[in-house]
Amino acid sequence: MPPALALYQPDIAKNAGTLARAAACLAVPLHIIEPAGFPVGDAGFRRAGMDYLDRAAIRRHSSFAAFESWRRSEGRRLVLCTTRGSQPYTGFAFAAGDLLLLGRESAGVPDAVHGAADARIVIPLAPGARSLNVALAGAMILGEALRQVGAWPAAPAG
């Protein structure tokens, strides 16, 4: 089972659409924890996801409590990607089935969600830099997780 992306109440349709496209192209599931700040059928979401959205395995959860209940029943680890993390993502040991949780662009995640995470990782930034775009950060961390667990999609022959 590959790692999966999870978006906590995403604010910006284009970022969520970009991550849905990445999930489709890399054959990983995408979980959207509602409420989102836009309808999932939003034009910006569809434009960013392009024609890949039909190939994306997107699962919507009505709330964090619903997501957390599902996650615990699956026995999966929750890895929060946060500017408040203490461990650089490149030094973290990812495992198959990890759920990589990205917070809202405007506010991250609340303390209760932060506390529910099994691990909190960060992308080290240059002094004075606050954060990266959530879609870029998600793609960087997902790439490292896939590399570590050997879960890249099969390349075409030839």
PDB file of C-alpha atoms in Angstrom:
ATOM      1  CA  MET A   1       0.000   0.000   0.000  1.00  0.00           C
ATOM      2  CA  PRO A   2       1.567   3.322  -1.022  1.00  0.00           C
ATOM      3  CA  PRO A   3       1.550   6.415   1.153  1.00  0.00           C
ATOM      4  CA  ALA A   4      -1.461   8.673   0.602  1.00  0.00           C
ATOM      5  CA  LEU A   5      -2.066  12.410   0.701  1.00  0.00           C
ATOM      6  CA  ALA A   6      -4.689  13.934   2.985  1.00  0.00           C
ATOM      7  CA  LEU A   7      -5.807  17.560   2.814  1.00  0.00           C
ATOM      8  CA  TYR A   8      -7.280  19.119   5.950  1.00  0.00           C
ATOM      9  CA  GLN A   9     -10.087  21.508   4.958  1.00  0.00           C
ATOM     10  CA  PRO A  10      -8.251  22.883   1.914  1.00  0.00           C
ATOM     11  CA  ASP A  11      -8.855  26.579   1.156  1.00  0.00           C
ATOM     12  CA  ILE A  12      -7.594  26.958  -2.393  1.00  0.00           C
ATOM     13  CA  ALA A  13      -9.144  24.928  -5.196  1.00  0.00           C
ATOM     14  CA  LYS A  14      -6.126  25.223  -7.492  1.00  0.00           C
ATOM     15  CA  ASN A  15      -3.744  23.795  -4.877  1.00  0.00           C
ATOM     16  CA  ALA A  16      -6.111  20.906  -4.123  1.00  0.00           C
ATOM     17  CA  GLY A  17      -6.529  20.264  -7.859  1.00  0.00           C
ATOM     18  CA  THR A  18      -2.753  20.244  -8.342  1.00  0.00           C
ATOM     19  CA  LEU A  19      -2.376  17.705  -5.517  1.00  0.00           C
ATOM     20  CA  ALA A  20      -5.211  15.594  -6.993  1.00  0.00           C
ATOM     21  CA  ARG A  21      -3.343  15.567 -10.290  1.00  0.00           C
ATOM     22  CA  ALA A  22      -0.110  14.535  -8.541  1.00  0.00           C
ATOM     23  CA  ALA A  23      -1.985  11.777  -6.695  1.00  0.00           C
ATOM     24  CA  ALA A  24      -3.452  10.473  -9.964  1.00  0.00           C
ATOM     25  CA  CYS A  25      -0.108  10.570 -11.773  1.00  0.00           C
ATOM     26  CA  LEU A  26       1.728   8.867  -8.909  1.00  0.00           C
ATOM     27  CA  ALA A  27      -1.032   6.314  -8.212  1.00  0.00           C
ATOM     28  CA  VAL A  28      -1.660   7.349  -4.614  1.00  0.00           C
ATOM     29  CA  PRO A  29      -5.008   8.028  -2.953  1.00  0.00           C
ATOM     30  CA  LEU A  30      -6.058  11.549  -1.985  1.00  0.00           C
ATOM     31  CA  HIS A  31      -8.239  12.139   1.065  1.00  0.00           C
ATOM     32  CA  ILE A  32     -10.083  15.442   1.414  1.00  0.00           C
ATOM     33  CA  ILE A  33     -11.228  16.267   4.929  1.00  0.00           C
ATOM     34  CA  GLU A  34     -14.273  18.548   4.756  1.00  0.00           C
ATOM     35  CA  PRO A  35     -15.349  21.208   4.877  1.00  0.00           C
ATOM     36  CA  ALA A  36     -13.290  22.489   1.976  1.00  0.00           C
ATOM     37  CA  GLY A  37     -13.257  26.206   1.244  1.00  0.00           C
ATOM     38  CA  PHE A  38     -14.643  25.484  -2.236  1.00  0.00           C
ATOM     39  CA  PRO A  39     -16.951  22.942  -3.866  1.00  0.00           C
ATOM     40  CA  VAL A  40     -14.916  19.925  -4.993  1.00  0.00           C
ATOM     41  CA  GLY A  41     -16.393  20.445  -8.478  1.00  0.00           C
ATOM     42  CA  ASP A  42     -15.027  24.027  -8.517  1.00  0.00           C
ATOM     43  CA  ALA A  43     -13.707  25.223 -11.891  1.00  0.00           C
ATOM     44  CA  GLY A  44     -10.285  26.071 -10.419  1.00  0.00           C
ATOM     45  CA  PHE A  45     -10.040  22.582  -8.918  1.00  0.00           C
ATOM     46  CA  ARG A  46     -10.967  20.976 -12.240  1.00  0.00           C
ATOM     47  CA  ARG A  47      -8.585  23.227 -14.226  1.00  0.00           C
ATOM     48  CA  ALA A  48      -5.639  22.437 -11.954  1.00  0.00           C
ATOM     49  CA  GLY A  49      -6.446  18.718 -11.949  1.00  0.00           C
ATOM     50  CA  MET A  50      -6.990  18.760 -15.716  1.00  0.00           C
ATOM     51  CA  ASP A  51      -8.156  15.466 -17.205  1.00  0.00           C
ATOM     52  CA  TYR A  52      -6.398  13.545 -14.424  1.00  0.00           C
ATOM     53  CA  LEU A  53      -9.215  14.030 -11.909  1.00  0.00           C
ATOM     54  CA  ASP A  54     -11.164  11.146 -13.426  1.00  0.00           C
ATOM     55  CA  ARG A  55      -8.148   8.921 -12.718  1.00  0.00           C
ATOM     56  CA  ALA A  56      -7.623  10.183  -9.161  1.00  0.00           C
ATOM     57  CA  ALA A  57      -8.684   8.005  -6.233  1.00  0.00           C
ATOM     58  CA  ILE A  58     -10.282  10.755  -4.138  1.00  0.00           C
ATOM     59  CA  ARG A  59     -12.068   9.948  -0.903  1.00  0.00           C
ATOM     60  CA  ARG A  60     -13.948  12.650   0.942  1.00  0.00           C
ATOM     61  CA  HIS A  61     -14.409  12.593   4.715  1.00  0.00           C
ATOM     62  CA  SER A  62     -17.191  14.708   6.234  1.00  0.00           C
ATOM     63  CA  SER A  63     -15.024  15.840   9.160  1.00  0.00           C
ATOM     64  CA  PHE A  64     -11.713  15.229  10.867  1.00  0.00           C
ATOM     65  CA  ALA A  65     -13.517  12.963  13.351  1.00  0.00           C
ATOM     66  CA  ALA A  66     -14.826  10.821  10.463  1.00  0.00           C
ATOM     67  CA  PHE A  67     -11.361  10.723   8.874  1.00  0.00           C
ATOM     68  CA  GLU A  68      -9.749   9.834  12.201  1.00  0.00           C
ATOM     69  CA  SER A  69     -12.256   7.030  12.816  1.00  0.00           C
ATOM     70  CA  TRP A  70     -11.531   5.587   9.348  1.00  0.00           C
ATOM     71  CA  ARG A  71      -7.757   5.982   9.811  1.00  0.00           C
ATOM     72  CA  ARG A  72      -7.702   4.234  13.156  1.00  0.00           C
ATOM     73  CA  SER A  73      -9.833   1.368  11.813  1.00  0.00           C
ATOM     74  CA  GLU A  74      -7.226   0.953   9.048  1.00  0.00           C
ATOM     75  CA  GLY A  75      -4.308   1.109  11.509  1.00  0.00           C
ATOM     76  CA  ARG A  76      -2.538   3.776   9.458  1.00  0.00           C
ATOM     77  CA  ARG A  77      -0.002   6.290  10.708  1.00  0.00           C
ATOM     78  CA  LEU A  78      -0.792  10.009  10.438  1.00  0.00           C
ATOM     79  CA  VAL A  79       2.226  12.098   9.414  1.00  0.00           C
ATOM     80  CA  LEU A  80       1.543  15.821   9.704  1.00  0.00           C
ATOM     81  CA  CYS A  81       3.485  18.053   7.319  1.00  0.00           C
ATOM     82  CA  THR A  82       3.780  21.321   9.235  1.00  0.00           C
ATOM     83  CA  THR A  83       5.944  24.386   9.677  1.00  0.00           C
ATOM     84  CA  ARG A  84       5.703  23.537  13.401  1.00  0.00           C
ATOM     85  CA  GLY A  85       7.326  20.141  12.827  1.00  0.00           C
ATOM     86  CA  SER A  86      10.566  19.232  14.517  1.00  0.00           C
ATOM     87  CA  GLN A  87      11.930  16.531  12.209  1.00  0.00           C
ATOM     88  CA  PRO A  88      13.092  17.272   8.651  1.00  0.00           C
ATOM     89  CA  TYR A  89      11.141  15.170   6.153  1.00  0.00           C
ATOM     90  CA  THR A  90      14.363  13.875   4.579  1.00  0.00           C
ATOM     91  CA  GLY A  91      15.394  12.291   7.885  1.00  0.00           C
ATOM     92  CA  PHE A  92      12.015  10.725   8.596  1.00  0.00           C
ATOM     93  CA  ALA A  93      11.488   6.983   8.014  1.00  0.00           C
ATOM     94  CA  PHE A  94       8.301   6.742   5.951  1.00  0.00           C
ATOM     95  CA  ALA A  95       6.321   3.497   5.839  1.00  0.00           C
ATOM     96  CA  ALA A  96       3.863   2.016   3.372  1.00  0.00           C
ATOM     97  CA  GLY A  97       0.374   3.226   4.151  1.00  0.00           C
ATOM     98  CA  ASP A  98       1.420   6.495   5.800  1.00  0.00           C
ATOM     99  CA  LEU A  99      -1.129   9.286   5.493  1.00  0.00           C
ATOM    100  CA  LEU A 100       0.653  12.565   4.734  1.00  0.00           C
ATOM    101  CA  LEU A 101      -1.578  15.301   6.131  1.00  0.00           C
ATOM    102  CA  LEU A 102      -1.341  18.846   4.761  1.00  0.00           C
ATOM    103  CA  GLY A 103      -3.119  21.678   6.573  1.00  0.00           C
ATOM    104  CA  ARG A 104      -5.159  24.611   5.343  1.00  0.00           C
ATOM    105  CA  GLU A 105      -3.233  27.185   3.371  1.00  0.00           C
ATOM    106  CA  SER A 106      -4.597  29.945   5.624  1.00  0.00           C
ATOM    107  CA  ALA A 107      -4.228  28.369   9.060  1.00  0.00           C
ATOM    108  CA  GLY A 108      -2.589  24.925   9.024  1.00  0.00           C
ATOM    109  CA  VAL A 109      -4.381  22.552  11.389  1.00  0.00           C
ATOM    110  CA  PRO A 110      -5.846  23.167  14.848  1.00  0.00           C
ATOM    111  CA  ASP A 111      -3.989  21.991  17.935  1.00  0.00           C
ATOM    112  CA  ALA A 112      -6.308  18.972  18.349  1.00  0.00           C
ATOM    113  CA  VAL A 113      -5.370  17.713  14.869  1.00  0.00           C
ATOM    114  CA  HIS A 114      -1.707  18.487  15.549  1.00  0.00           C
ATOM    115  CA  GLY A 115      -1.954  16.406  18.704  1.00  0.00           C
ATOM    116  CA  ALA A 116      -3.578  13.469  16.873  1.00  0.00           C
ATOM    117  CA  ALA A 117      -0.605  13.097  14.506  1.00  0.00           C
ATOM    118  CA  ASP A 118       1.804  10.213  15.024  1.00  0.00           C
ATOM    119  CA  ALA A 119       4.672  12.311  13.628  1.00  0.00           C
ATOM    120  CA  ARG A 120       5.243  15.951  12.666  1.00  0.00           C
ATOM    121  CA  ILE A 121       7.675  16.675   9.856  1.00  0.00           C
ATOM    122  CA  VAL A 122       8.946  19.881   8.301  1.00  0.00           C
ATOM    123  CA  ILE A 123      10.690  21.026   5.140  1.00  0.00           C
ATOM    124  CA  PRO A 124      13.747  23.021   6.294  1.00  0.00           C
ATOM    125  CA  LEU A 125      13.702  26.505   4.768  1.00  0.00           C
ATOM    126  CA  ALA A 126      16.223  29.307   4.418  1.00  0.00           C
ATOM    127  CA  PRO A 127      16.303  31.801   7.294  1.00  0.00           C
ATOM    128  CA  GLY A 128      13.467  34.309   7.005  1.00  0.00           C
ATOM    129  CA  ALA A 129      11.313  32.102   4.736  1.00  0.00           C
ATOM    130  CA  ARG A 130       7.912  31.257   6.269  1.00  0.00           C
ATOM    131  CA  SER A 131       6.546  28.448   4.126  1.00  0.00           C
ATOM    132  CA  LEU A 132       6.208  26.895   0.686  1.00  0.00           C
ATOM    133  CA  ASN A 133       3.047  26.591  -1.368  1.00  0.00           C
ATOM    134  CA  VAL A 134       1.099  23.611  -0.001  1.00  0.00           C
ATOM    135  CA  ALA A 135       0.993  21.831  -3.371  1.00  0.00           C
ATOM    136  CA  LEU A 136       4.765  22.142  -3.784  1.00  0.00           C
ATOM    137  CA  ALA A 137       5.386  21.001  -0.204  1.00  0.00           C
ATOM    138  CA  GLY A 138       3.015  18.040  -0.609  1.00  0.00           C
ATOM    139  CA  ALA A 139       4.708  16.955  -3.836  1.00  0.00           C
ATOM    140  CA  MET A 140       8.192  17.175  -2.292  1.00  0.00           C
ATOM    141  CA  ILE A 141       7.237  15.119   0.747  1.00  0.00           C
ATOM    142  CA  LEU A 142       5.202  12.596  -1.242  1.00  0.00           C
ATOM    143  CA  GLY A 143       8.159  12.084  -3.597  1.00  0.00           C
ATOM    144  CA  GLU A 144      10.466  11.318  -0.674  1.00  0.00           C
ATOM    145  CA  ALA A 145       7.914   8.965   0.898  1.00  0.00           C
ATOM    146  CA  LEU A 146       7.458   7.079  -2.389  1.00  0.00           C
ATOM    147  CA  ARG A 147      11.229   6.861  -2.861  1.00  0.00           C
ATOM    148  CA  GLN A 148      11.748   5.445   0.609  1.00  0.00           C
ATOM    149  CA  VAL A 149       9.029   2.800   0.407  1.00  0.00           C
ATOM    150  CA  GLY A 150       9.722   1.898  -3.232  1.00  0.00           C
ATOM    151  CA  ALA A 151       6.172   2.641  -4.291  1.00  0.00           C
ATOM    152  CA  TRP A 152       6.722   4.557  -7.527  1.00  0.00           C
ATOM    153  CA  PRO A 153       4.304   3.573 -10.308  1.00  0.00           C
ATOM    154  CA  ALA A 154       5.746   1.135 -12.828  1.00  0.00           C
ATOM    155  CA  ALA A 155       7.465   2.898 -15.706  1.00  0.00           C
ATOM    156  CA  PRO A 156       6.363   1.971 -19.216  1.00  0.00           C
ATOM    157  CA  ALA A 157       8.601  -0.557 -20.964  1.00  0.00           C
ATOM    158  CA  GLY A 158      10.824   0.622 -23.736  1.00  0.00           C
TER     159      GLY A 158
END
